[in-house]
CSV table of C-alpha atoms in Angstrom, one decimal:
chain,number,residue,atom,x,y,z
A,1,UNK,CA,162.6,-7.3,32.0
A,2,UNK,CA,160.7,-4.3,31.2
A,3,UNK,CA,162.6,-1.5,29.5
A,4,UNK,CA,161.8,2.0,30.9
A,5,UNK,CA,162.4,4.9,28.5
A,6,UNK,CA,163.7,7.8,30.6
A,7,UNK,CA,165.0,9.9,27.2
A,8,UNK,CA,164.8,13.4,28.4
A,9,UNK,CA,164.0,14.6,24.7
A,10,UNK,CA,160.7,12.8,24.9
A,11,UNK,CA,159.9,14.4,28.0
A,12,UNK,CA,161.3,18.0,27.6
A,13,UNK,CA,161.6,18.1,23.9
A,14,UNK,CA,159.2,20.5,22.0
A,15,UNK,CA,155.7,19.0,21.2
A,16,UNK,CA,156.6,18.6,17.2
A,17,UNK,CA,153.1,17.1,16.4
A,18,UNK,CA,151.6,20.8,17.7
A,19,UNK,CA,154.3,22.4,15.8
A,20,UNK,CA,153.5,20.4,12.6
A,21,UNK,CA,149.7,21.2,13.1
A,22,UNK,CA,150.5,24.8,13.4
A,23,UNK,CA,152.2,24.7,9.6
A,24,UNK,CA,148.4,23.6,8.7
A,25,UNK,CA,147.0,27.0,10.1
A,26,UNK,CA,150.0,28.8,8.4
A,27,UNK,CA,149.1,27.0,5.2
A,28,UNK,CA,145.5,28.1,4.9
A,29,UNK,CA,146.3,31.6,5.9
A,30,UNK,CA,149.1,31.9,3.7
A,31,UNK,CA,147.2,30.1,0.8
A,32,UNK,CA,144.4,32.5,1.1
A,33,UNK,CA,146.9,35.6,1.6
A,34,UNK,CA,148.5,34.7,-1.6
A,35,UNK,CA,145.2,34.2,-3.7
A,36,UNK,CA,144.3,37.8,-2.9
A,37,UNK,CA,147.6,39.2,-3.7
A,38,UNK,CA,147.7,37.3,-6.9
A,39,UNK,CA,144.5,38.6,-7.9
A,40,UNK,CA,144.8,42.3,-7.3
A,41,UNK,CA,148.6,42.8,-7.9
A,42,UNK,CA,149.7,40.0,-10.4
A,43,UNK,CA,146.8,38.5,-12.6
A,44,UNK,CA,145.3,41.8,-14.0
A,45,UNK,CA,148.3,42.4,-15.6
A,46,UNK,CA,147.8,39.6,-18.1
A,47,UNK,CA,144.6,41.4,-19.4
A,48,UNK,CA,141.3,39.2,-20.2
A,49,UNK,CA,141.1,35.7,-21.4
A,50,UNK,CA,139.2,37.3,-24.3
A,51,UNK,CA,142.2,39.7,-25.3
A,52,UNK,CA,144.1,38.5,-28.4
A,53,UNK,CA,147.1,36.1,-27.8
A,54,UNK,CA,149.9,38.6,-28.9
A,55,UNK,CA,148.4,41.2,-26.5
A,56,UNK,CA,148.1,39.2,-23.5
A,57,UNK,CA,151.6,37.8,-24.0
A,58,UNK,CA,153.2,41.3,-24.3
A,59,UNK,CA,151.4,42.4,-21.1
A,60,UNK,CA,152.8,39.4,-19.2
A,61,UNK,CA,156.1,40.1,-20.4
A,62,UNK,CA,156.1,43.7,-19.6
A,63,UNK,CA,155.1,42.4,-16.1
A,64,UNK,CA,157.8,39.5,-16.1
A,65,UNK,CA,159.0,40.5,-12.7
A,66,UNK,CA,155.7,40.6,-10.8
A,67,UNK,CA,154.7,37.6,-12.2
A,68,UNK,CA,158.2,36.0,-11.0
A,69,UNK,CA,157.4,37.5,-7.4
A,70,UNK,CA,153.9,36.2,-7.4
A,71,UNK,CA,155.2,32.6,-8.4
A,72,UNK,CA,157.8,32.6,-6.0
A,73,UNK,CA,155.4,33.4,-3.0
A,74,UNK,CA,152.7,31.1,-4.6
A,75,UNK,CA,155.3,28.1,-4.1
A,76,UNK,CA,156.4,29.2,-0.8
A,77,UNK,CA,152.8,29.0,0.5
A,78,UNK,CA,152.1,25.7,-1.1
A,79,UNK,CA,155.0,24.2,0.4
A,80,UNK,CA,154.0,24.7,3.9
A,81,UNK,CA,151.5,21.7,3.5
A,82,UNK,CA,154.6,19.7,3.8
A,83,UNK,CA,154.9,20.7,7.5
A,84,UNK,CA,151.5,19.8,8.2
A,85,UNK,CA,151.8,16.3,7.0
A,86,UNK,CA,153.8,15.1,10.3
A,87,UNK,CA,150.7,16.1,12.2
A,88,UNK,CA,148.6,14.0,9.5
A,89,UNK,CA,150.8,10.8,9.6
A,90,UNK,CA,150.7,10.8,13.4
A,91,UNK,CA,146.9,11.3,13.8
A,92,UNK,CA,146.1,8.7,11.3
A,93,UNK,CA,148.3,6.1,12.5
A,94,UNK,CA,146.6,6.7,16.1
A,95,UNK,CA,143.2,6.1,14.3
A,96,UNK,CA,144.2,3.2,12.0
A,97,UNK,CA,147.3,1.2,13.5
A,98,UNK,CA,147.6,-0.5,10.1
A,99,UNK,CA,149.3,2.7,8.7
A,100,UNK,CA,147.1,2.6,5.5
A,101,UNK,CA,145.4,5.7,6.1
A,102,UNK,CA,148.4,7.6,7.1
A,103,UNK,CA,150.6,6.2,4.1
A,104,UNK,CA,147.7,7.3,1.5
A,105,UNK,CA,147.4,10.8,3.1
A,106,UNK,CA,151.0,11.6,3.2
A,107,UNK,CA,151.6,10.5,-0.6
A,108,UNK,CA,148.6,12.4,-1.3
A,109,UNK,CA,149.7,15.0,0.5
A,110,UNK,CA,153.3,15.2,-0.9
A,111,UNK,CA,152.0,15.4,-4.6
A,112,UNK,CA,149.5,18.2,-3.7
A,113,UNK,CA,152.9,20.3,-2.2
A,114,UNK,CA,154.4,19.5,-5.8
A,115,UNK,CA,151.7,19.5,-8.6
A,116,UNK,CA,150.1,23.1,-8.2
A,117,UNK,CA,153.1,25.1,-6.9
A,118,UNK,CA,155.1,23.5,-10.1
A,119,UNK,CA,152.9,25.4,-12.3
A,120,UNK,CA,154.5,28.6,-11.0
A,121,UNK,CA,158.2,27.1,-12.0
A,122,UNK,CA,156.7,26.3,-15.6
A,123,UNK,CA,155.5,29.6,-15.9
A,124,UNK,CA,159.0,31.2,-14.9
A,125,UNK,CA,160.3,28.6,-17.8
A,126,UNK,CA,157.7,30.2,-20.2
A,127,UNK,CA,159.0,33.7,-19.1
A,128,UNK,CA,162.5,33.1,-19.9
A,129,UNK,CA,161.6,31.5,-23.0
A,130,UNK,CA,159.6,34.8,-24.4
A,131,UNK,CA,162.5,37.0,-22.9
A,132,UNK,CA,165.0,35.4,-25.1
A,133,UNK,CA,162.8,36.3,-28.3
A,134,UNK,CA,160.5,33.3,-28.8
A,135,UNK,CA,156.8,34.4,-29.9
A,136,UNK,CA,155.2,36.2,-27.0
A,137,UNK,CA,151.7,34.7,-28.2
A,138,UNK,CA,153.1,31.3,-26.4
A,139,UNK,CA,153.2,33.1,-23.3
A,140,UNK,CA,149.8,34.2,-23.2
A,141,UNK,CA,148.8,30.6,-23.9
A,142,UNK,CA,150.9,29.4,-20.7
A,143,UNK,CA,148.1,31.1,-18.5
A,144,UNK,CA,146.3,27.8,-18.9
A,145,UNK,CA,149.1,25.9,-17.1
A,146,UNK,CA,147.9,27.0,-13.8
A,147,UNK,CA,144.1,25.7,-14.1
A,148,UNK,CA,145.4,22.4,-15.6
A,149,UNK,CA,148.0,21.9,-13.0
A,150,UNK,CA,145.1,22.9,-10.2
A,151,UNK,CA,142.7,20.4,-12.1
A,152,UNK,CA,145.4,17.7,-12.1
A,153,UNK,CA,146.0,18.3,-8.2
A,154,UNK,CA,142.6,18.1,-7.5
A,155,UNK,CA,142.8,14.1,-7.8
A,156,UNK,CA,145.2,13.3,-5.1
A,157,UNK,CA,143.6,16.1,-3.0
A,158,UNK,CA,140.5,13.9,-2.7
A,159,UNK,CA,142.6,10.9,-1.6
A,160,UNK,CA,144.0,13.1,1.2
A,161,UNK,CA,140.4,14.4,2.1
A,162,UNK,CA,139.1,11.0,2.0
A,163,UNK,CA,141.9,9.3,4.3
A,164,UNK,CA,141.7,11.9,6.7
A,165,UNK,CA,138.0,11.8,6.9
A,166,UNK,CA,137.9,7.9,7.5
A,167,UNK,CA,140.7,8.7,10.2
A,168,UNK,CA,138.3,11.1,11.9
A,169,UNK,CA,135.4,8.7,11.9
A,170,UNK,CA,137.8,6.1,13.3
A,171,UNK,CA,138.9,8.6,16.0
A,172,UNK,CA,135.6,9.9,17.0
A,173,UNK,CA,136.1,13.2,15.5
A,174,UNK,CA,133.8,16.1,14.8
A,175,UNK,CA,131.2,14.6,12.4
A,176,UNK,CA,130.9,17.7,10.4
A,177,UNK,CA,134.6,17.9,9.7
A,178,UNK,CA,134.3,14.3,8.4
A,179,UNK,CA,131.2,15.1,6.3
A,180,UNK,CA,132.5,18.3,4.9
A,181,UNK,CA,135.9,16.5,4.0
A,182,UNK,CA,133.9,14.0,1.9
A,183,UNK,CA,131.8,16.5,0.4
A,184,UNK,CA,134.9,18.6,-0.8
A,185,UNK,CA,136.6,15.4,-2.1
A,186,UNK,CA,133.6,14.6,-4.4
A,187,UNK,CA,133.8,18.3,-5.3
A,188,UNK,CA,137.3,17.8,-6.2
A,189,UNK,CA,136.9,14.9,-8.4
A,190,UNK,CA,134.4,16.9,-10.5
A,191,UNK,CA,136.5,20.0,-10.6
A,192,UNK,CA,139.2,18.1,-12.1
A,193,UNK,CA,137.1,17.6,-15.4
A,194,UNK,CA,138.3,21.0,-16.2
A,195,UNK,CA,141.2,19.2,-17.9
A,196,UNK,CA,138.5,18.2,-20.3
A,197,UNK,CA,135.9,20.8,-20.1
A,198,UNK,CA,136.8,24.2,-19.0
A,199,UNK,CA,133.4,24.6,-17.8
A,200,UNK,CA,134.0,22.9,-14.6
A,201,UNK,CA,136.7,25.7,-13.3
A,202,UNK,CA,134.0,27.2,-11.0
A,203,UNK,CA,133.6,24.0,-9.3
A,204,UNK,CA,137.4,23.5,-9.2
A,205,UNK,CA,137.9,27.1,-7.9
A,206,UNK,CA,135.1,26.6,-5.2
A,207,UNK,CA,136.4,23.2,-4.2
A,208,UNK,CA,139.8,24.7,-3.8
A,209,UNK,CA,138.9,27.4,-1.5
A,210,UNK,CA,137.0,24.9,0.7
A,211,UNK,CA,140.0,22.6,0.8
A,212,UNK,CA,142.2,25.1,2.1
A,213,UNK,CA,139.7,26.3,4.6
A,214,UNK,CA,139.0,22.7,5.5
A,215,UNK,CA,142.8,22.2,6.1
A,216,UNK,CA,142.6,25.2,8.7
A,217,UNK,CA,139.9,24.0,10.6
A,218,UNK,CA,141.5,20.4,10.6
A,219,UNK,CA,144.4,21.6,11.9
A,220,UNK,CA,142.8,24.0,14.6
A,221,UNK,CA,140.6,20.9,15.8
A,222,UNK,CA,143.6,18.9,16.3
A,223,UNK,CA,145.4,21.7,18.2
A,224,UNK,CA,142.7,22.0,20.5
A,225,UNK,CA,142.3,18.3,21.6
A,226,UNK,CA,143.7,17.1,24.6
A,227,UNK,CA,147.3,16.6,24.6
A,228,UNK,CA,148.8,13.2,25.0
A,229,UNK,CA,150.7,12.6,28.2
A,230,UNK,CA,153.8,10.6,28.2
A,231,UNK,CA,153.8,8.1,31.0
A,232,UNK,CA,157.0,6.2,32.1
A,233,UNK,CA,157.0,3.6,29.8
A,234,UNK,CA,157.2,6.0,26.8
A,235,UNK,CA,153.6,5.2,26.0
A,236,UNK,CA,151.0,8.3,25.2
A,237,UNK,CA,148.0,8.9,27.1
A,238,UNK,CA,145.4,11.1,26.4
A,239,UNK,CA,145.2,13.7,29.4
């Protein structure tokens, strides 16, 4: 006996995979916007890294409200990646039926949405501590939590990039997207050495910018691929 799927939700419901892919575009746009916002309106309040720790701490404390707002917007932008992981899972399961690539990519992406945005939470804790009367010099030193968290997040980022790049190869996707993903993954691993040597930070920053643009390009590519048509048996066929 053959079971026929006649569920109206499958035939007429929203295309959740495309909605998820749009989250990838939103992630890129919001991340780039927040980076510009932080660079113009927030980070200048902290002074120069070469300034005395006491002066930097006082400057950050004086602009505590601005920093809290910037941290919150920063966290909102980073969490958008969670919405994109649905499309990543679906596409990689189509390319690799074993589910290995999808599992690695979703796990890595989940860590990405946690590690770097968590730096904003930790910085808020530092602001609370300084406002209760702790030595503000410690607040100046807490600026390092952002690059260190970013350097740590570059490691799971590399797993996400490599898993998707392999999926693109298996699915016959654009070679430039596949190859650029592998290059950014290599730069990400190199940039993670910022945890040991601060001189690697420019590589880390460059790979982060490239990664955010790459996610947007990937989402754009998936949104413009032929949409799968649903057959009477419930199986998807490319139209």
